[in-house]
Short mmCIF file of C-alpha atoms in Angstrom, two decimals:
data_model
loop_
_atom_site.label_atom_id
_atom_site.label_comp_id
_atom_site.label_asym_id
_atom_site.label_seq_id
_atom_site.Cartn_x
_atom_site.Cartn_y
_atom_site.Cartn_z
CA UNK A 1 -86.48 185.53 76.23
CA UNK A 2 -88.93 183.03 76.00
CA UNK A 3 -93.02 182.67 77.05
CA UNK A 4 -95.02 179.63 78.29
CA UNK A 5 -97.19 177.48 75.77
CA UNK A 6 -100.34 178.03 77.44
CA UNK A 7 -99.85 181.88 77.54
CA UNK A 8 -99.45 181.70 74.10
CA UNK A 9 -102.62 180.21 73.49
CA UNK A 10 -104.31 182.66 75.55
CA UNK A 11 -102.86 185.54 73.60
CA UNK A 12 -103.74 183.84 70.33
CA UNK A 13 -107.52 182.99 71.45
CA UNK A 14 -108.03 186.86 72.66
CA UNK A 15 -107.75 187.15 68.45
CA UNK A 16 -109.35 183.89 67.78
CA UNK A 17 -111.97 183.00 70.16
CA UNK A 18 -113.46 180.18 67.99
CA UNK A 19 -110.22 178.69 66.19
CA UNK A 20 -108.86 175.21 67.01
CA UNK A 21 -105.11 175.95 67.88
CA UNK A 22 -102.29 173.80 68.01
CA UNK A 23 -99.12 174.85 69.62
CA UNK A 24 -95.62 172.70 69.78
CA UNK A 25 -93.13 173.30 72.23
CA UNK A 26 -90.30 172.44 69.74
CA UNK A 27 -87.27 172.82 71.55
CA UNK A 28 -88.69 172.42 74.72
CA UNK A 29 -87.35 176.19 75.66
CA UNK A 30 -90.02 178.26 75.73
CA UNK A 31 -88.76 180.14 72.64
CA UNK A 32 -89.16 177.95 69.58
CA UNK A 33 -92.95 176.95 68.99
CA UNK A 34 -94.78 175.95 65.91
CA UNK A 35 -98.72 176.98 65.89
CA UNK A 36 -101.48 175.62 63.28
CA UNK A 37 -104.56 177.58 63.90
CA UNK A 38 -107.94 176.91 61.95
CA UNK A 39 -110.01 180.09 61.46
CA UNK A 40 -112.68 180.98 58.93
CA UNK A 41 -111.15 184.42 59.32
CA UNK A 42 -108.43 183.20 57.18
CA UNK A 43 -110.17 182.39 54.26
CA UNK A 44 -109.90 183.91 50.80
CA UNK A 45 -107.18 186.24 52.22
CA UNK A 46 -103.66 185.68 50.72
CA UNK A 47 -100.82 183.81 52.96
CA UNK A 48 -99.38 186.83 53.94
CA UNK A 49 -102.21 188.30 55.03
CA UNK A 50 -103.38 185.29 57.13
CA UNK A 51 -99.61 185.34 58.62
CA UNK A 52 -99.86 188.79 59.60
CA UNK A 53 -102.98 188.54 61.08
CA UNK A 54 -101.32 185.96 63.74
CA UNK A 55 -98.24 188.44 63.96
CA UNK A 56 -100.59 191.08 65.11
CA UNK A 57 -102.59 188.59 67.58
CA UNK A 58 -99.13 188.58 69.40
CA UNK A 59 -99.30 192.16 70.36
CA UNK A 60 -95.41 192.78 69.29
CA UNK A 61 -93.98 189.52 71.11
CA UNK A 62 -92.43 187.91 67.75
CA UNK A 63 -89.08 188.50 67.66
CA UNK A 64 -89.07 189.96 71.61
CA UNK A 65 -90.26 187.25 73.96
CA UNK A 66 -90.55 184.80 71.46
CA UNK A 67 -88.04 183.75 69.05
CA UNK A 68 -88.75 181.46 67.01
CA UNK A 69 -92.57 180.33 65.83
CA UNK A 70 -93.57 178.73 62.68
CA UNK A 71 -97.01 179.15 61.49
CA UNK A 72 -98.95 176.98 59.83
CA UNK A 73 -102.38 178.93 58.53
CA UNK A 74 -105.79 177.05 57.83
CA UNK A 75 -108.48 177.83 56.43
CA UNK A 76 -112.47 177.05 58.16
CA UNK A 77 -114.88 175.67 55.37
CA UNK B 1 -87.46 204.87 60.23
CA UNK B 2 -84.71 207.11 59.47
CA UNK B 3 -85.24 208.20 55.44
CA UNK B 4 -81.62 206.89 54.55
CA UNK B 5 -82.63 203.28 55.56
CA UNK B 6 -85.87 203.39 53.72
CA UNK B 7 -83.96 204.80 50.60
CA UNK B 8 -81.31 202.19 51.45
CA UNK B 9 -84.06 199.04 51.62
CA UNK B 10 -85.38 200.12 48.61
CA UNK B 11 -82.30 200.68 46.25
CA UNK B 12 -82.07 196.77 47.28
CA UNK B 13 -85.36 195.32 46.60
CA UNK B 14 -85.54 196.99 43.41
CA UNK B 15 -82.11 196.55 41.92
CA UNK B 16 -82.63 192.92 41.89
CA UNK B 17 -85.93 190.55 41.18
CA UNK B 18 -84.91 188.71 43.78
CA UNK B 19 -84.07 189.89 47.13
CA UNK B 20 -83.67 187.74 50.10
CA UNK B 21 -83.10 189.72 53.65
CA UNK B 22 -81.50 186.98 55.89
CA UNK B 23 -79.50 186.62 58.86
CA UNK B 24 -75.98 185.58 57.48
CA UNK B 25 -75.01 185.08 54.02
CA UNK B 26 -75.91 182.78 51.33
CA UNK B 27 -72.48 180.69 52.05
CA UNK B 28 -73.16 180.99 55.63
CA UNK B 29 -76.35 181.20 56.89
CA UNK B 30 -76.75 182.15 60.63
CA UNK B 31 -80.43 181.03 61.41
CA UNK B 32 -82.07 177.92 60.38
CA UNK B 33 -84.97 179.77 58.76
CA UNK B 34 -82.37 181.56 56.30
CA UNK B 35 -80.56 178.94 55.65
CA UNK B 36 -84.21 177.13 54.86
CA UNK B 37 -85.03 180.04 52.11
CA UNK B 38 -81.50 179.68 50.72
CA UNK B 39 -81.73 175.98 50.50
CA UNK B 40 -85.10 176.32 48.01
CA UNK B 41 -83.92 179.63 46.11
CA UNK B 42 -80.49 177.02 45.28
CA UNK B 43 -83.00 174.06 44.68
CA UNK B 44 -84.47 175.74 42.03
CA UNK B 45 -81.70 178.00 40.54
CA UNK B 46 -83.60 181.02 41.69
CA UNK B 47 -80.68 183.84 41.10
CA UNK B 48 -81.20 186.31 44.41
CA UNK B 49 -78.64 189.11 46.12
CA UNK B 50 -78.74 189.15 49.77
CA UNK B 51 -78.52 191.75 52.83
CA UNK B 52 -76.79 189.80 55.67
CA UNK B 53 -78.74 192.17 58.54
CA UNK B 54 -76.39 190.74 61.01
CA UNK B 55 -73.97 193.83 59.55
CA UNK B 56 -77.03 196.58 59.92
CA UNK B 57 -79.08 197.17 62.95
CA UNK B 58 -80.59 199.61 61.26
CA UNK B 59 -81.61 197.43 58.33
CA UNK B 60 -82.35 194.46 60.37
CA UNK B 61 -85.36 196.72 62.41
CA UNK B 62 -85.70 198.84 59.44
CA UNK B 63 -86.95 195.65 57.09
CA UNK B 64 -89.20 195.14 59.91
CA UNK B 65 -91.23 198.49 59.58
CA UNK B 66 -90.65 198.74 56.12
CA UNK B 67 -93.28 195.49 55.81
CA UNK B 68 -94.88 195.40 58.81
CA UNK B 69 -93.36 191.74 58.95
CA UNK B 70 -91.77 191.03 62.49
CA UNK B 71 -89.18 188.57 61.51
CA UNK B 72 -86.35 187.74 59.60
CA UNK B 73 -85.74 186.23 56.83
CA UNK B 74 -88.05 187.54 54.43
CA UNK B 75 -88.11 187.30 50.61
CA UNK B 76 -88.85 190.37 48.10
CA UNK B 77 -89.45 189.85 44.49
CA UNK B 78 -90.26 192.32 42.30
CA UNK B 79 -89.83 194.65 44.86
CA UNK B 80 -92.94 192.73 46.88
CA UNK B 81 -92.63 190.94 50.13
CA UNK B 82 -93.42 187.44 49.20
CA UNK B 83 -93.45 186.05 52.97
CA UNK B 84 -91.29 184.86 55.57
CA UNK B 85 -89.39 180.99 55.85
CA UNK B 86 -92.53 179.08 56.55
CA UNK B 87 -94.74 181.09 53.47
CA UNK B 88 -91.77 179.91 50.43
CA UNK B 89 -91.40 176.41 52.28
CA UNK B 90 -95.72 176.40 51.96
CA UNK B 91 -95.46 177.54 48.35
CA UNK B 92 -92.28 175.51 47.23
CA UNK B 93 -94.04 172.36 48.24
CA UNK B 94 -97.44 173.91 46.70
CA UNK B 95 -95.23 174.17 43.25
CA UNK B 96 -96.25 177.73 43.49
CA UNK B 97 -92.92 179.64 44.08
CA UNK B 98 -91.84 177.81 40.49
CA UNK B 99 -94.78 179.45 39.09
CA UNK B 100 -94.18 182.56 40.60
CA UNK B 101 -90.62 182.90 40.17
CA UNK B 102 -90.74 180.95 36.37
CA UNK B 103 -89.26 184.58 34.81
CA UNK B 104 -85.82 184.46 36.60
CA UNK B 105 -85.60 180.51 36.92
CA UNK B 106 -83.72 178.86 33.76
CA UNK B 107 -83.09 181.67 31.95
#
């Protein structure tokens, strides 16, 4: 399965319309990205939290149409 | 999720501190993001069991619902999701999974 870089970012900025986003193409497949996203939503919740926020942004593709992401969480000051 | 898998997930995450759900085994990881969390847990002579949900279909989607957590690996302790590969690689380099595991390492 896999699902185009700038679709992703348009699924993540339906969630988070004012974050800055950063998405890697890692493998060049489609299928293994990394994403940073900046969002005052994130702060003073725990990692897990701010990680499952982003899992839920994806409306059920992790682990479907995309494989492989690794997410990098920051918070907005 | 069928009861039996629930029971089954939880007998695991509560026999042992430690509890790593990974793709593969320690000795042979099958995914670079369980072989990542075995890597650290080694590092710092974390003592874990594992579930190799390669074996269990029903475990491997199971985990999944059990934590609301879409992916695999993912580390229990104290029968508490602590996070996923890129969570323990943030808190290993943080110093904070030493902290957090400093009961079971050492001793």
């Amino acid at each position: 399965m896999a699902i185009k870089k700038e679709k992703l970012e348009e699924i993540i900025k339906k969630s988070f319309p004012k974050a800055s986003i950063n998405i890697v193409d890692l493998a060049g497949d489609d299928d293994h990205f990394s994403l940073e996203i900046k969002s005052s939503k994130f702060n003073g919740l725990s990692r897990i939290k701010q990680h499952k926020m982003v899992y839920d942004a994806l409306e059920g593709k992790m682990g479907g149409e995309l494989h492989a992401l690794s997410i990098k969480t920051i918070n907005e000051e | 999720m069928d009861s039996k898998v629930k029971e089954t997930i939880e007998g695991k995450i509560n026999n042992d501190d430690l509890h790593l759900f990974m793709k593969g085994t320690p000795l042979f990881p099958q995914c670079g993001f369980s072989s990542t969390v075995v890597q650290i847990l080694t590092y710092l002579e974390a003592p874990f069991s594992s579930t190799n949900v390669l074996e269990d279909e029903s475990i491997r989607e199971g985990i999944k619902e059990f934590s609301n957590w879409p992916t695999i690996p993912q580390l229990y302790y104290k029968g508490e999701l602590i996070g996923g590969c890129d969570i323990i690689k943030e808190m290993f380099e943080d110093g904070e999974l030493q902290e957090e595991l400093k009961d079971i390492i050492n001793n």
